[in-house]
Amino acid sequence: MRCPDCGAESPADKKFCGDCGAPLTVACPSCGMVNPRERQLCDGCGASLVTPRLREAAVPGPFRPRSQTSAATGTLPGEMKQVTVLFCDIVNSTPLAERLGAEDMRDLVNRFL
């Protein structure tokens, strides 16, 4: 079986590509039978396998940008960053926001920040 994402050849019994990790199969939403990803109809019951967004929902895979994955280690590049997060609760802000409206409330809070 050839991987639809990277084109690598994989044995027919595999569910994921050994080169890029892309799913090679999709489960039928009607009967659950596992089908090759390029199929339009289920081999078991004939139901459509190409319902909008079905392919992504049926066999979710990890997000791996192929151009950035290190082939030697199999890890994604990254960096550690220290961030600061501010959370504050403004007393009685809900009635004030209802009275002012979304844009005016945003402008008021921005003046304080």
PDB file of C-alpha atoms in Angstrom:
ATOM      1  CA  MET A   1       0.000   0.000   0.000  1.00  0.00           C
ATOM      2  CA  ARG A   2       1.308   3.447  -0.928  1.00  0.00           C
ATOM      3  CA  CYS A   3       0.920   6.298   1.597  1.00  0.00           C
ATOM      4  CA  PRO A   4      -1.341   9.034   0.164  1.00  0.00           C
ATOM      5  CA  ASP A   5       0.611  11.730   2.050  1.00  0.00           C
ATOM      6  CA  CYS A   6       4.302  10.971   1.431  1.00  0.00           C
ATOM      7  CA  GLY A   7       4.167   8.233  -1.224  1.00  0.00           C
ATOM      8  CA  ALA A   8       6.187   5.695   0.808  1.00  0.00           C
ATOM      9  CA  GLU A   9       5.393   2.021   0.326  1.00  0.00           C
ATOM     10  CA  SER A  10       3.927   0.248   3.396  1.00  0.00           C
ATOM     11  CA  PRO A  11       2.874  -3.377   3.969  1.00  0.00           C
ATOM     12  CA  ALA A  12      -0.851  -3.970   3.366  1.00  0.00           C
ATOM     13  CA  ASP A  13      -1.570  -4.911   7.002  1.00  0.00           C
ATOM     14  CA  LYS A  14      -0.267  -1.612   8.459  1.00  0.00           C
ATOM     15  CA  LYS A  15      -2.609   1.128   9.694  1.00  0.00           C
ATOM     16  CA  PHE A  16      -0.068   3.984   9.718  1.00  0.00           C
ATOM     17  CA  CYS A  17       2.770   4.975   7.379  1.00  0.00           C
ATOM     18  CA  GLY A  18       6.174   4.005   8.753  1.00  0.00           C
ATOM     19  CA  ASP A  19       7.805   7.092   7.186  1.00  0.00           C
ATOM     20  CA  CYS A  20       5.460   9.990   8.010  1.00  0.00           C
ATOM     21  CA  GLY A  21       2.965   8.507  10.500  1.00  0.00           C
ATOM     22  CA  ALA A  22      -0.101   9.327   8.372  1.00  0.00           C
ATOM     23  CA  PRO A  23      -3.116   7.015   8.772  1.00  0.00           C
ATOM     24  CA  LEU A  24      -3.450   4.474   5.947  1.00  0.00           C
ATOM     25  CA  THR A  25      -6.948   3.308   6.888  1.00  0.00           C
ATOM     26  CA  VAL A  26     -10.340   4.791   7.749  1.00  0.00           C
ATOM     27  CA  ALA A  27     -13.096   3.181   9.848  1.00  0.00           C
ATOM     28  CA  CYS A  28     -16.591   3.040   8.345  1.00  0.00           C
ATOM     29  CA  PRO A  29     -19.058   5.190  10.334  1.00  0.00           C
ATOM     30  CA  SER A  30     -21.859   2.673   9.688  1.00  0.00           C
ATOM     31  CA  CYS A  31     -20.330  -0.734  10.396  1.00  0.00           C
ATOM     32  CA  GLY A  32     -16.857   0.097  11.785  1.00  0.00           C
ATOM     33  CA  MET A  33     -14.974  -1.935   9.168  1.00  0.00           C
ATOM     34  CA  VAL A  34     -11.434  -0.695   8.497  1.00  0.00           C
ATOM     35  CA  ASN A  35     -10.932   0.359   4.871  1.00  0.00           C
ATOM     36  CA  PRO A  36      -7.963   1.698   2.887  1.00  0.00           C
ATOM     37  CA  ARG A  37      -7.902   5.501   3.056  1.00  0.00           C
ATOM     38  CA  GLU A  38      -8.309   5.964  -0.702  1.00  0.00           C
ATOM     39  CA  ARG A  39     -11.660   4.064  -0.791  1.00  0.00           C
ATOM     40  CA  GLN A  40     -14.838   6.015  -1.505  1.00  0.00           C
ATOM     41  CA  LEU A  41     -17.226   3.300  -0.237  1.00  0.00           C
ATOM     42  CA  CYS A  42     -16.963   0.790   2.621  1.00  0.00           C
ATOM     43  CA  ASP A  43     -15.930  -2.736   1.624  1.00  0.00           C
ATOM     44  CA  GLY A  44     -18.256  -4.196   4.281  1.00  0.00           C
ATOM     45  CA  CYS A  45     -21.547  -2.327   3.928  1.00  0.00           C
ATOM     46  CA  GLY A  46     -21.154   0.055   0.969  1.00  0.00           C
ATOM     47  CA  ALA A  47     -21.637   3.225   3.029  1.00  0.00           C
ATOM     48  CA  SER A  48     -19.880   6.390   1.878  1.00  0.00           C
ATOM     49  CA  LEU A  49     -16.489   7.032   3.453  1.00  0.00           C
ATOM     50  CA  VAL A  50     -16.093  10.544   2.033  1.00  0.00           C
ATOM     51  CA  THR A  51     -18.661  12.458   4.046  1.00  0.00           C
ATOM     52  CA  PRO A  52     -17.310  15.981   4.660  1.00  0.00           C
ATOM     53  CA  ARG A  53     -14.792  15.904   7.518  1.00  0.00           C
ATOM     54  CA  LEU A  54     -15.381  12.161   8.086  1.00  0.00           C
ATOM     55  CA  ARG A  55     -11.876  11.206   7.022  1.00  0.00           C
ATOM     56  CA  GLU A  56     -10.281  13.517   9.616  1.00  0.00           C
ATOM     57  CA  ALA A  57     -12.704  12.550  12.395  1.00  0.00           C
ATOM     58  CA  ALA A  58     -12.587   8.797  11.768  1.00  0.00           C
ATOM     59  CA  VAL A  59      -8.830   8.315  12.043  1.00  0.00           C
ATOM     60  CA  PRO A  60      -7.248  11.239  13.860  1.00  0.00           C
ATOM     61  CA  GLY A  61      -3.498  11.340  13.656  1.00  0.00           C
ATOM     62  CA  PRO A  62      -0.877  13.410  15.371  1.00  0.00           C
ATOM     63  CA  PHE A  63       0.038  16.712  13.730  1.00  0.00           C
ATOM     64  CA  ARG A  64       3.526  16.350  12.323  1.00  0.00           C
ATOM     65  CA  PRO A  65       4.783  18.993   9.900  1.00  0.00           C
ATOM     66  CA  ARG A  66       6.942  16.831   7.637  1.00  0.00           C
ATOM     67  CA  SER A  67       9.264  19.668   6.649  1.00  0.00           C
ATOM     68  CA  GLN A  68      10.251  20.353  10.278  1.00  0.00           C
ATOM     69  CA  THR A  69      10.441  16.866  11.809  1.00  0.00           C
ATOM     70  CA  SER A  70      13.963  15.708  12.522  1.00  0.00           C
ATOM     71  CA  ALA A  71      14.493  12.382  10.743  1.00  0.00           C
ATOM     72  CA  ALA A  72      17.264  11.363  13.139  1.00  0.00           C
ATOM     73  CA  THR A  73      15.373  11.868  16.408  1.00  0.00           C
ATOM     74  CA  GLY A  74      11.730  11.933  15.264  1.00  0.00           C
ATOM     75  CA  THR A  75      11.082  15.052  17.333  1.00  0.00           C
ATOM     76  CA  LEU A  76       9.734  18.458  16.430  1.00  0.00           C
ATOM     77  CA  PRO A  77      11.938  21.507  16.874  1.00  0.00           C
ATOM     78  CA  GLY A  78      10.851  23.960  19.512  1.00  0.00           C
ATOM     79  CA  GLU A  79      11.920  26.370  22.168  1.00  0.00           C
ATOM     80  CA  MET A  80      11.026  26.995  25.768  1.00  0.00           C
ATOM     81  CA  LYS A  81       9.612  30.426  26.536  1.00  0.00           C
ATOM     82  CA  GLN A  82       8.670  32.039  29.790  1.00  0.00           C
ATOM     83  CA  VAL A  83       5.323  33.759  29.511  1.00  0.00           C
ATOM     84  CA  THR A  84       3.262  35.888  31.844  1.00  0.00           C
ATOM     85  CA  VAL A  85      -0.507  35.517  31.952  1.00  0.00           C
ATOM     86  CA  LEU A  86      -2.761  38.073  33.599  1.00  0.00           C
ATOM     87  CA  PHE A  87      -6.183  37.058  34.788  1.00  0.00           C
ATOM     88  CA  CYS A  88      -8.351  39.490  36.681  1.00  0.00           C
ATOM     89  CA  ASP A  89     -11.955  39.534  37.728  1.00  0.00           C
ATOM     90  CA  ILE A  90     -13.686  42.896  37.453  1.00  0.00           C
ATOM     91  CA  VAL A  91     -16.460  43.120  40.045  1.00  0.00           C
ATOM     92  CA  ASN A  92     -19.898  43.598  38.468  1.00  0.00           C
ATOM     93  CA  SER A  93     -18.415  43.509  34.971  1.00  0.00           C
ATOM     94  CA  THR A  94     -21.266  41.478  33.483  1.00  0.00           C
ATOM     95  CA  PRO A  95     -23.993  44.131  33.988  1.00  0.00           C
ATOM     96  CA  LEU A  96     -21.515  46.810  32.894  1.00  0.00           C
ATOM     97  CA  ALA A  97     -20.697  44.885  29.696  1.00  0.00           C
ATOM     98  CA  GLU A  98     -24.400  44.421  28.985  1.00  0.00           C
ATOM     99  CA  ARG A  99     -24.950  48.153  29.378  1.00  0.00           C
ATOM    100  CA  LEU A 100     -21.898  49.296  27.386  1.00  0.00           C
ATOM    101  CA  GLY A 101     -21.783  46.689  24.646  1.00  0.00           C
ATOM    102  CA  ALA A 102     -18.855  44.559  23.521  1.00  0.00           C
ATOM    103  CA  GLU A 103     -16.765  47.234  21.777  1.00  0.00           C
ATOM    104  CA  ASP A 104     -17.105  49.863  24.506  1.00  0.00           C
ATOM    105  CA  MET A 105     -16.336  47.281  27.209  1.00  0.00           C
ATOM    106  CA  ARG A 106     -13.200  46.240  25.315  1.00  0.00           C
ATOM    107  CA  ASP A 107     -12.096  49.884  25.056  1.00  0.00           C
ATOM    108  CA  LEU A 108     -12.699  50.424  28.789  1.00  0.00           C
ATOM    109  CA  VAL A 109     -10.671  47.355  29.786  1.00  0.00           C
ATOM    110  CA  ASN A 110      -7.891  48.297  27.347  1.00  0.00           C
ATOM    111  CA  ARG A 111      -7.561  51.688  29.045  1.00  0.00           C
ATOM    112  CA  PHE A 112      -6.880  49.931  32.346  1.00  0.00           C
ATOM    113  CA  LEU A 113      -4.366  47.505  30.822  1.00  0.00           C
TER     114      LEU A 113
END
